[in-house]
């Protein structure tokens, strides 16, 4: 059944409301979809909702000017006025709905843009509204980097890059590339031979033949850098202490050419089950011993290397999950920070060398955790950008690496 513009606005408003209560975009979308009537395809709705979340703060600002409200329904209407043109094909429909909405608006779109420019004096607020990031993310960045760099980062963060890792446990790079190129245009990474950027594709990434056959795996470049920082080699004994669903573990197996002794630990039984399944599909099942356990207190034999890809706020995942731009869970950072410190302490007791990685833009989960470990901190990988604290690990950023924002450090017991 065809959807109506009014329906699209109501759906978007409902998802925005759910996200404001702390749900991720996908959860919120699925929840609202379950209660909706059957449609031919929800693809347009998903793309619209994704875009509305990505531009939420700007739309909220526009909604308060145009409709005297910053509620979800007004924000969804503002989406239609400012963004529908870039996403919906039926331009006649867009124009007529826009006209109708504008008739009831208190002000014109031009005035909204002029009001936005008036915020320039207050740089943090201006960036927060213009690029739609929670003020806390903006002020954290502004306290560490010059404004023009912050602006580039925020702008780049409103783009999604899909990186694919060629899974050399399943196929060699040339063969995998040929298979991918039959269905997609890809750009090889200039330095990482097994990483390619998906530029365009005939179908959604998960339906590409190479992906369905696990020959190519969607994996963000930041995650790839975390594993490269570990420098896995044949013969290594490696423990992955927060491993599920096993994406980085499988890359460890790949880089060690299936000749390392790898143990993958995770606390969540559900995620451990998923990891067993995924590792098998990726051709890494035979090289990894999977263990369900609490890595804060785990006692085991000594390892050469440990990866700790710690649980976190995920506030660095905004290129893929725009809900973290609205709700970066900053208030949960102290709890995560305490958990990360406990995990890192045990990691350093279990291995000679530890790579600590976290998908967070917040120093409380990155630099502060690494600096408090009482260990020697090495520069993890030459491609990484400096972190917020010179000498304490490195970071990936969307405007530099075309990736998510990770903190990565390699530590060694003093
Ligand atoms: C960021 S995710 C790991 C993603 C994984 N490394 C990958 O690349 O596929 C963090 C993981 O830490 C696990 N976790 C949380 N607390 C833990 C603990 N005390 N011990 C072990 N794992 C824990 C969570 O269940 C979650 O799977």
Short mmCIF file of C-alpha atoms and ligand atoms in Angstrom, two decimals:
data_model
loop_
_atom_site.label_atom_id
_atom_site.label_comp_id
_atom_site.label_asym_id
_atom_site.label_seq_id
_atom_site.Cartn_x
_atom_site.Cartn_y
_atom_site.Cartn_z
CA UNK A 1 0.00 0.00 0.00
CA UNK A 2 1.19 3.51 -0.82
CA UNK A 3 2.05 5.89 1.98
CA UNK A 4 0.78 9.43 2.37
CA UNK A 5 2.92 12.47 3.26
CA UNK A 6 0.90 12.95 6.47
CA UNK A 7 1.68 9.39 7.40
CA UNK A 8 5.39 9.89 6.72
CA UNK A 9 5.41 12.93 9.02
CA UNK A 10 3.58 11.08 11.82
CA UNK A 11 5.86 8.06 11.51
CA UNK A 12 8.98 10.25 11.65
CA UNK A 13 7.61 12.10 14.68
CA UNK A 14 6.95 8.84 16.52
CA UNK A 15 10.48 7.54 15.85
CA UNK A 16 11.99 10.85 17.00
CA UNK A 17 9.97 10.60 20.17
CA UNK A 18 11.23 7.04 20.85
CA UNK A 19 14.82 8.12 20.24
CA UNK A 20 14.43 10.98 22.70
CA UNK A 21 13.70 8.27 25.29
CA UNK A 22 17.10 6.67 24.58
CA UNK A 23 16.39 4.02 21.91
CA UNK A 24 18.80 3.49 19.02
CA UNK A 25 17.57 4.42 15.57
CA UNK A 26 17.00 0.83 14.48
CA UNK A 27 15.14 -0.15 17.66
CA UNK A 28 12.98 2.96 17.51
CA UNK A 29 12.25 2.38 13.82
CA UNK A 30 11.31 -1.27 14.34
CA UNK A 31 9.13 -0.43 17.34
CA UNK A 32 7.12 2.17 15.42
CA UNK A 33 6.98 -0.02 12.31
CA UNK A 34 5.47 -2.91 14.31
CA UNK A 35 2.49 -0.74 15.24
CA UNK A 36 2.04 0.64 11.72
CA UNK A 37 -0.19 -0.59 8.91
CA UNK A 38 1.46 -2.73 6.23
CA UNK A 39 3.17 -0.72 3.47
CA UNK A 40 4.76 -1.81 0.16
CA UNK A 41 8.16 -0.84 1.49
CA UNK A 42 9.38 0.93 4.58
CA UNK A 43 12.69 1.80 2.87
CA UNK A 44 11.70 5.44 2.22
CA UNK A 45 10.50 5.76 5.82
CA UNK A 46 13.82 4.43 7.11
CA UNK A 47 15.85 6.80 4.93
CA UNK A 48 13.70 9.75 6.01
CA UNK A 49 13.94 8.90 9.69
CA UNK A 50 17.72 8.43 9.43
CA UNK A 51 18.03 11.85 7.79
CA UNK A 52 15.73 13.51 10.34
CA UNK A 53 17.77 12.10 13.22
CA UNK A 54 21.04 13.13 11.58
CA UNK A 55 19.75 16.74 11.27
CA UNK A 56 17.75 16.74 14.49
CA UNK A 57 19.14 19.80 16.28
CA UNK A 58 18.88 21.98 13.22
CA UNK A 59 15.32 20.77 12.58
CA UNK A 60 14.39 21.35 16.21
CA UNK A 61 15.74 24.91 15.95
CA UNK A 62 13.79 25.43 12.70
CA UNK A 63 10.63 23.90 14.21
CA UNK A 64 10.67 26.25 17.17
CA UNK A 65 10.97 29.26 14.84
CA UNK A 66 8.38 28.07 12.32
CA UNK A 67 5.81 26.31 14.49
CA UNK A 68 6.55 27.69 17.96
CA UNK A 69 7.24 24.13 19.15
CA UNK A 70 10.26 21.85 19.31
CA UNK A 71 8.13 18.74 19.78
CA UNK A 72 8.61 15.68 17.59
CA UNK A 73 5.68 16.46 15.27
CA UNK A 74 6.95 19.99 14.60
CA UNK A 75 10.47 18.63 14.00
CA UNK A 76 9.08 16.12 11.48
CA UNK A 77 7.26 18.94 9.67
CA UNK A 78 10.48 20.97 9.61
CA UNK A 79 12.16 17.91 8.07
CA UNK A 80 9.65 18.05 5.24
CA UNK A 81 10.27 21.74 4.65
CA UNK A 82 14.07 21.62 4.74
CA UNK A 83 15.08 18.12 3.74
CA UNK A 84 12.32 16.35 1.76
CA UNK A 85 13.63 17.72 -1.51
CA UNK A 86 16.94 15.90 -1.12
CA UNK A 87 15.35 12.49 -0.44
CA UNK A 88 11.94 12.15 -2.04
CA UNK A 89 11.63 11.67 -5.80
CA UNK A 90 8.10 12.97 -6.29
CA UNK A 91 8.90 16.68 -6.51
CA UNK A 92 5.28 17.73 -7.19
CA UNK A 93 4.15 16.05 -4.01
CA UNK A 94 7.06 17.59 -2.03
CA UNK A 95 6.22 21.07 -3.34
CA UNK A 96 2.54 20.87 -2.58
CA UNK A 97 3.04 19.51 0.97
CA UNK A 98 5.75 22.07 1.62
CA UNK A 99 3.45 24.87 0.46
CA UNK A 100 0.71 23.65 2.77
CA UNK A 101 3.07 23.47 5.75
CA UNK A 102 4.54 26.89 5.00
CA UNK A 103 1.07 28.46 4.96
CA UNK A 104 0.70 27.60 8.63
CA UNK A 105 4.27 28.51 9.59
CA UNK A 106 5.12 31.56 11.70
CA UNK A 107 8.15 32.41 9.60
CA UNK A 108 9.90 31.56 6.32
CA UNK A 109 12.83 29.14 5.80
CA UNK A 110 15.08 32.11 4.89
CA UNK A 111 14.42 33.65 8.29
CA UNK A 112 15.35 30.41 9.98
CA UNK A 113 18.69 30.40 8.14
CA UNK A 114 19.25 34.05 9.09
CA UNK A 115 18.48 33.24 12.74
CA UNK A 116 21.00 30.39 12.56
CA UNK A 117 23.68 32.80 11.33
CA UNK A 118 22.93 35.07 14.30
CA UNK A 119 24.16 32.26 16.57
CA UNK A 120 27.69 32.55 15.15
CA UNK A 121 28.84 34.57 18.19
CA UNK A 122 28.24 31.52 20.37
CA UNK A 123 30.38 29.07 18.43
CA UNK A 124 29.46 25.93 20.41
CA UNK A 125 25.73 26.56 20.02
CA UNK A 126 26.14 27.51 16.34
CA UNK A 127 27.99 24.28 15.53
CA UNK A 128 25.56 22.24 17.62
CA UNK A 129 22.56 23.60 15.69
CA UNK A 130 24.12 23.82 12.24
CA UNK A 131 25.60 20.29 12.21
CA UNK A 132 23.13 18.80 14.71
CA UNK A 133 25.32 17.45 17.51
CA UNK A 134 24.60 17.34 21.22
CA UNK A 135 26.21 20.44 22.82
CA UNK A 136 28.37 18.20 24.96
CA UNK A 137 30.06 16.62 21.94
CA UNK A 138 30.71 20.04 20.44
CA UNK A 139 32.13 21.55 23.63
CA UNK A 140 34.38 18.49 24.18
CA UNK A 141 35.80 18.88 20.68
CA UNK A 142 36.17 22.66 20.96
CA UNK A 143 38.13 22.29 24.16
CA UNK A 144 40.72 20.13 22.35
CA UNK A 145 40.89 21.30 18.72
CA UNK A 146 40.80 24.61 16.80
CA UNK A 147 37.31 25.65 15.61
CA UNK A 148 37.98 25.14 11.89
CA UNK A 149 39.12 21.56 12.55
CA UNK A 150 36.07 20.92 14.73
CA UNK A 151 33.82 22.24 11.97
CA UNK A 152 35.41 19.88 9.42
CA UNK A 153 34.98 16.97 11.79
CA UNK A 154 31.31 17.75 12.51
CA UNK A 155 30.53 18.20 8.83
CA UNK A 156 32.26 14.95 7.89
CA UNK A 157 30.44 13.17 10.70
CA UNK A 158 27.18 13.74 8.80
CA UNK A 159 28.32 11.30 6.15
CA UNK A 160 28.36 7.50 6.26
CA UNK A 161 31.30 5.58 4.78
CA UNK A 162 30.89 1.88 4.26
CA UNK A 163 34.19 0.05 4.41
CA UNK A 164 34.51 -3.58 3.48
CA UNK A 165 37.23 -5.85 4.72
CA UNK A 166 38.24 -8.57 2.30
CA UNK A 167 38.13 -11.76 4.34
CA UNK A 168 41.32 -13.51 3.25
CA UNK A 169 40.33 -16.55 5.32
CA UNK A 170 37.73 -17.16 2.60
CA UNK A 171 39.24 -15.79 -0.62
CA UNK A 172 42.28 -13.94 -1.88
CA UNK A 173 42.04 -10.19 -2.34
CA UNK A 174 42.01 -10.21 -6.18
CA UNK A 175 39.27 -12.81 -6.42
CA UNK A 176 37.16 -11.04 -3.80
CA UNK A 177 37.62 -7.72 -5.58
CA UNK A 178 36.47 -9.20 -8.87
CA UNK A 179 33.38 -10.59 -7.18
CA UNK A 180 32.64 -7.24 -5.53
CA UNK A 181 33.25 -5.24 -8.68
CA UNK A 182 30.60 -7.27 -10.52
CA UNK A 183 28.01 -5.58 -8.29
CA UNK A 184 29.60 -2.48 -6.86
CA UNK A 185 32.08 0.30 -7.33
CA UNK A 186 34.78 0.18 -4.69
CA UNK A 187 37.85 2.29 -3.89
CA UNK A 188 40.81 0.42 -2.43
CA UNK A 189 42.32 1.93 0.72
CA UNK A 190 45.66 3.52 -0.23
CA UNK A 191 47.60 1.68 2.48
CA UNK A 192 45.52 -1.25 3.74
CA UNK A 193 45.44 -3.89 1.00
CA UNK A 194 42.40 -5.75 2.34
CA UNK A 195 40.17 -2.67 2.93
CA UNK A 196 37.94 -1.07 0.30
CA UNK A 197 35.45 1.77 0.45
CA UNK A 198 32.05 1.05 -1.06
CA UNK A 199 31.29 3.94 -3.42
CA UNK A 200 28.08 2.66 -4.98
CA UNK A 201 26.32 -0.66 -5.35
CA UNK A 202 23.50 -2.30 -7.24
CA UNK A 203 21.88 -3.42 -3.99
CA UNK A 204 22.15 -2.79 -0.23
CA UNK A 205 25.52 -3.87 1.11
CA UNK A 206 24.19 -6.88 3.06
CA UNK A 207 22.77 -8.35 -0.17
CA UNK A 208 25.97 -8.14 -2.22
CA UNK A 209 27.05 -11.63 -3.24
CA UNK A 210 30.55 -11.20 -1.78
CA UNK A 211 29.05 -10.10 1.54
CA UNK A 212 26.50 -12.91 1.60
CA UNK A 213 29.35 -15.37 1.06
CA UNK A 214 31.42 -13.72 3.86
CA UNK A 215 34.20 -12.99 1.38
CA UNK A 216 33.78 -9.28 2.11
CA UNK A 217 32.71 -8.07 5.54
CA UNK A 218 31.35 -4.61 6.36
CA UNK A 219 33.76 -3.32 9.00
CA UNK A 220 34.52 0.27 9.80
CA UNK A 221 38.05 1.49 9.22
CA UNK A 222 38.33 2.52 12.88
CA UNK A 223 37.78 -1.12 13.90
CA UNK A 224 40.38 -2.22 11.35
CA UNK A 225 42.88 0.24 12.86
CA UNK A 226 42.19 -1.15 16.34
CA UNK A 227 43.21 -4.62 15.15
CA UNK A 228 46.16 -3.36 13.09
CA UNK A 229 47.40 -1.65 16.27
CA UNK A 230 47.56 -5.09 17.90
CA UNK A 231 49.94 -6.30 15.14
CA UNK A 232 48.75 -9.93 15.24
CA UNK A 233 51.35 -12.36 13.92
CA UNK A 234 51.53 -16.10 13.33
CA UNK A 235 52.57 -17.83 16.54
CA UNK A 236 51.11 -15.13 18.84
CA UNK A 237 48.98 -16.05 21.84
CA UNK A 238 46.19 -13.46 21.79
CA UNK A 239 43.18 -12.85 24.02
CA UNK A 240 40.26 -10.67 22.94
CA UNK A 241 38.59 -9.61 26.17
CA UNK A 242 35.36 -8.00 24.90
CA UNK A 243 35.01 -9.95 21.73
CA UNK A 244 31.38 -10.46 20.73
CA UNK A 245 30.09 -10.58 18.06
CA UNK A 246 33.63 -11.35 16.92
CA UNK A 247 34.27 -8.88 14.12
CA UNK A 248 37.68 -7.85 15.41
CA UNK A 249 38.52 -11.38 16.57
CA UNK A 250 38.02 -12.65 13.05
CA UNK A 251 40.32 -9.96 11.69
CA UNK A 252 42.93 -10.98 14.27
CA UNK A 253 42.68 -14.55 12.92
CA UNK A 254 42.96 -13.25 9.37
CA UNK A 255 46.05 -11.12 10.05
CA UNK A 256 47.73 -13.98 11.92
CA UNK A 257 46.94 -16.16 8.87
CA UNK A 258 45.08 -18.59 11.08
CA UNK A 259 48.30 -19.43 12.90
CA UNK A 260 47.81 -17.64 16.23
CA UNK A 261 46.33 -19.09 19.42
CA UNK A 262 43.28 -16.89 19.96
CA UNK A 263 40.87 -16.84 22.88
CA UNK A 264 37.72 -14.70 22.57
CA UNK A 265 35.89 -13.76 25.77
CA UNK A 266 32.58 -11.99 26.30
CA UNK A 267 30.21 -11.58 29.22
CA UNK A 268 26.95 -11.81 27.32
CA UNK A 269 25.72 -15.37 26.66
CA UNK A 270 23.53 -14.17 23.82
CA UNK A 271 26.38 -12.34 22.13
CA UNK A 272 28.73 -15.29 22.71
CA UNK A 273 26.29 -17.54 20.82
CA UNK A 274 26.16 -15.02 17.99
CA UNK A 275 29.95 -14.86 17.96
CA UNK A 276 30.36 -18.64 17.61
CA UNK A 277 28.04 -18.56 14.63
CA UNK A 278 29.69 -15.54 13.00
CA UNK A 279 33.26 -16.84 13.49
CA UNK A 280 32.24 -20.10 11.82
CA UNK A 281 30.68 -18.25 8.88
CA UNK A 282 33.77 -16.08 8.51
CA UNK A 283 36.03 -19.14 8.38
CA UNK A 284 37.66 -18.28 11.73
CA UNK A 285 35.83 -20.85 13.90
CA UNK A 286 38.75 -23.31 13.98
CA UNK A 287 41.27 -20.71 15.08
CA UNK A 288 39.42 -19.24 18.04
CA UNK A 289 38.49 -20.65 21.45
CA UNK A 290 35.31 -18.90 22.57
CA UNK A 291 34.76 -18.38 26.29
CA UNK A 292 31.90 -16.80 28.20
CA UNK A 293 33.35 -14.89 31.12
CA UNK A 294 33.80 -11.65 32.98
CA UNK A 295 37.05 -10.08 31.80
CA UNK A 296 37.27 -7.90 34.91
CA UNK A 297 38.05 -10.95 37.03
CA UNK A 298 39.10 -13.60 34.51
CA UNK A 299 42.20 -15.55 35.61
CA UNK A 300 44.02 -17.50 32.95
CA UNK A 301 47.44 -18.30 31.54
CA UNK A 302 49.54 -15.40 30.15
CA UNK A 303 49.11 -14.11 26.61
CA UNK A 304 51.47 -12.15 24.34
CA UNK A 305 48.78 -9.67 23.30
CA UNK A 306 45.31 -8.64 24.43
CA UNK A 307 42.68 -6.62 22.64
CA UNK A 308 40.20 -4.75 24.81
CA UNK A 309 37.51 -3.26 22.58
CA UNK A 310 35.65 -1.99 25.59
CA UNK A 311 31.93 -1.54 26.20
CA UNK A 312 31.21 2.19 25.97
CA UNK A 313 28.68 4.94 25.26
CA UNK A 314 29.25 4.42 21.48
CA UNK A 315 29.33 8.21 21.24
CA UNK A 316 31.93 7.88 18.45
CA UNK A 317 29.57 5.92 16.21
CA UNK A 318 27.66 8.95 14.91
CA UNK A 319 28.51 8.41 11.24
CA UNK A 320 26.48 5.17 11.33
CA UNK A 321 24.12 5.69 14.27
CA UNK A 322 22.91 9.30 14.20
CA UNK A 323 20.89 8.81 17.41
CA UNK A 324 24.14 9.20 19.38
CA UNK A 325 24.34 12.77 18.07
CA UNK A 326 21.11 13.55 19.91
CA UNK A 327 21.67 11.31 22.86
CA UNK A 328 25.38 10.56 23.36
CA UNK A 329 24.72 9.10 26.85
CA UNK A 330 27.31 11.45 28.32
CA UNK A 331 25.82 10.90 31.75
CA UNK A 332 26.73 7.21 31.48
CA UNK A 333 30.40 7.94 30.76
CA UNK A 334 31.50 7.76 34.44
CA UNK A 335 29.95 4.28 34.82
CA UNK A 336 31.56 3.08 31.60
CA UNK A 337 34.85 4.68 32.56
CA UNK A 338 34.93 2.69 35.84
CA UNK A 339 34.12 -0.55 33.96
CA UNK A 340 36.78 0.20 31.31
CA UNK A 341 39.42 0.83 33.99
CA UNK A 342 38.61 -2.47 35.72
CA UNK A 343 38.77 -4.34 32.39
CA UNK A 344 42.04 -2.67 31.42
CA UNK A 345 43.62 -3.46 34.77
CA UNK A 346 42.92 -7.15 34.30
CA UNK A 347 43.96 -7.03 30.63
CA UNK A 348 47.39 -5.74 31.70
CA UNK A 349 47.65 -8.60 34.20
CA UNK A 350 46.87 -11.16 31.48
CA UNK A 351 49.06 -9.97 28.58
CA UNK A 352 52.43 -8.38 27.86
CA UNK A 353 50.88 -5.87 25.51
CA UNK A 354 47.31 -4.55 25.44
CA UNK A 355 45.47 -2.61 22.76
CA UNK A 356 42.69 -0.60 24.33
CA UNK A 357 40.06 0.61 21.84
CA UNK A 358 36.82 2.45 22.43
CA UNK A 359 34.20 3.86 20.07
CA UNK A 360 33.81 7.09 22.02
CA UNK A 361 34.39 10.75 21.37
CA UNK A 362 34.65 11.40 25.11
CA UNK A 363 38.05 11.66 26.85
CA UNK A 364 36.55 10.06 30.00
CA UNK A 365 36.37 6.75 28.10
CA UNK A 366 39.58 7.16 26.08
CA UNK A 367 42.56 9.21 27.19
CA UNK A 368 41.58 9.20 30.87
CA UNK A 369 41.23 5.42 31.02
CA UNK A 370 44.55 4.80 29.21
CA UNK A 371 46.44 7.41 31.27
CA UNK A 372 45.15 6.04 34.58
CA UNK A 373 46.34 2.46 33.90
CA UNK A 374 49.85 3.09 35.26
CA UNK A 375 51.30 1.54 32.09
CA UNK A 376 53.59 2.66 29.29
CA UNK A 377 51.45 4.02 26.47
CA UNK A 378 52.79 3.61 22.93
CA UNK A 379 51.67 5.24 19.69
CA UNK A 380 49.42 2.49 18.37
CA UNK A 381 49.51 3.03 14.59
CA UNK A 382 51.24 5.66 12.42
CA UNK A 383 48.02 6.53 10.52
CA UNK A 384 46.14 7.59 13.64
CA UNK A 385 45.58 11.24 14.51
CA UNK A 386 46.85 12.59 17.82
CA UNK A 387 44.41 12.06 20.68
CA UNK A 388 43.19 14.81 23.02
CA UNK A 389 46.23 14.22 25.27
CA UNK A 390 49.53 14.31 23.41
CA UNK A 391 51.38 11.02 23.83
CA UNK A 392 48.37 9.08 25.08
CA UNK A 393 47.22 6.86 22.22
CA UNK A 394 45.65 8.08 19.00
CA UNK A 395 42.26 8.67 17.45
CA UNK A 396 40.37 8.09 14.23
CA UNK A 397 38.09 10.85 12.98
CA UNK A 398 35.56 11.07 10.15
CA UNK A 399 37.22 14.09 8.48
CA UNK A 400 40.66 12.43 8.48
CA UNK A 401 40.01 8.70 8.14
CA UNK A 402 36.49 8.64 6.71
CA UNK A 403 35.55 6.47 9.68
CA UNK A 404 33.88 6.35 13.07
CA UNK A 405 35.56 8.19 15.97
CA UNK A 406 37.64 5.72 18.02
CA UNK A 407 40.27 6.14 20.69
CA UNK A 408 43.05 3.53 20.43
CA UNK A 409 46.10 3.00 22.64
CA UNK A 410 48.72 0.29 22.98
CA UNK A 411 49.82 -0.26 26.57
CA UNK A 412 52.55 -2.26 28.20
CA UNK A 413 53.01 -2.95 31.89
CA UNK A 414 55.80 -0.80 33.35
C1 LIG B 1 32.20 -2.86 21.81
S1 LIG B 1 31.52 -4.41 22.09
C2 LIG B 1 32.70 -5.50 21.37
C3 LIG B 1 32.64 -5.60 19.86
C4 LIG B 1 33.60 -6.66 19.33
N1 LIG B 1 34.96 -6.46 19.79
C5 LIG B 1 33.60 -6.75 17.81
O1 LIG B 1 34.46 -6.11 17.17
O2 LIG B 1 32.76 -7.45 17.25
C6 LIG B 1 31.82 -4.62 23.80
C7 LIG B 1 31.52 -6.01 24.32
O3 LIG B 1 31.93 -6.06 25.69
C8 LIG B 1 31.15 -7.04 26.34
N2 LIG B 1 31.33 -6.89 27.80
C9 LIG B 1 30.76 -5.99 28.64
N3 LIG B 1 31.22 -6.17 29.91
C10 LIG B 1 32.10 -7.21 29.86
C11 LIG B 1 32.89 -7.88 30.82
N4 LIG B 1 32.87 -7.52 32.11
N5 LIG B 1 33.64 -8.93 30.42
C12 LIG B 1 33.66 -9.33 29.13
N6 LIG B 1 32.94 -8.73 28.17
C13 LIG B 1 32.17 -7.68 28.52
C14 LIG B 1 29.77 -6.77 25.80
O4 LIG B 1 28.93 -7.91 25.95
C15 LIG B 1 30.06 -6.43 24.31
O5 LIG B 1 29.91 -7.58 23.53
#
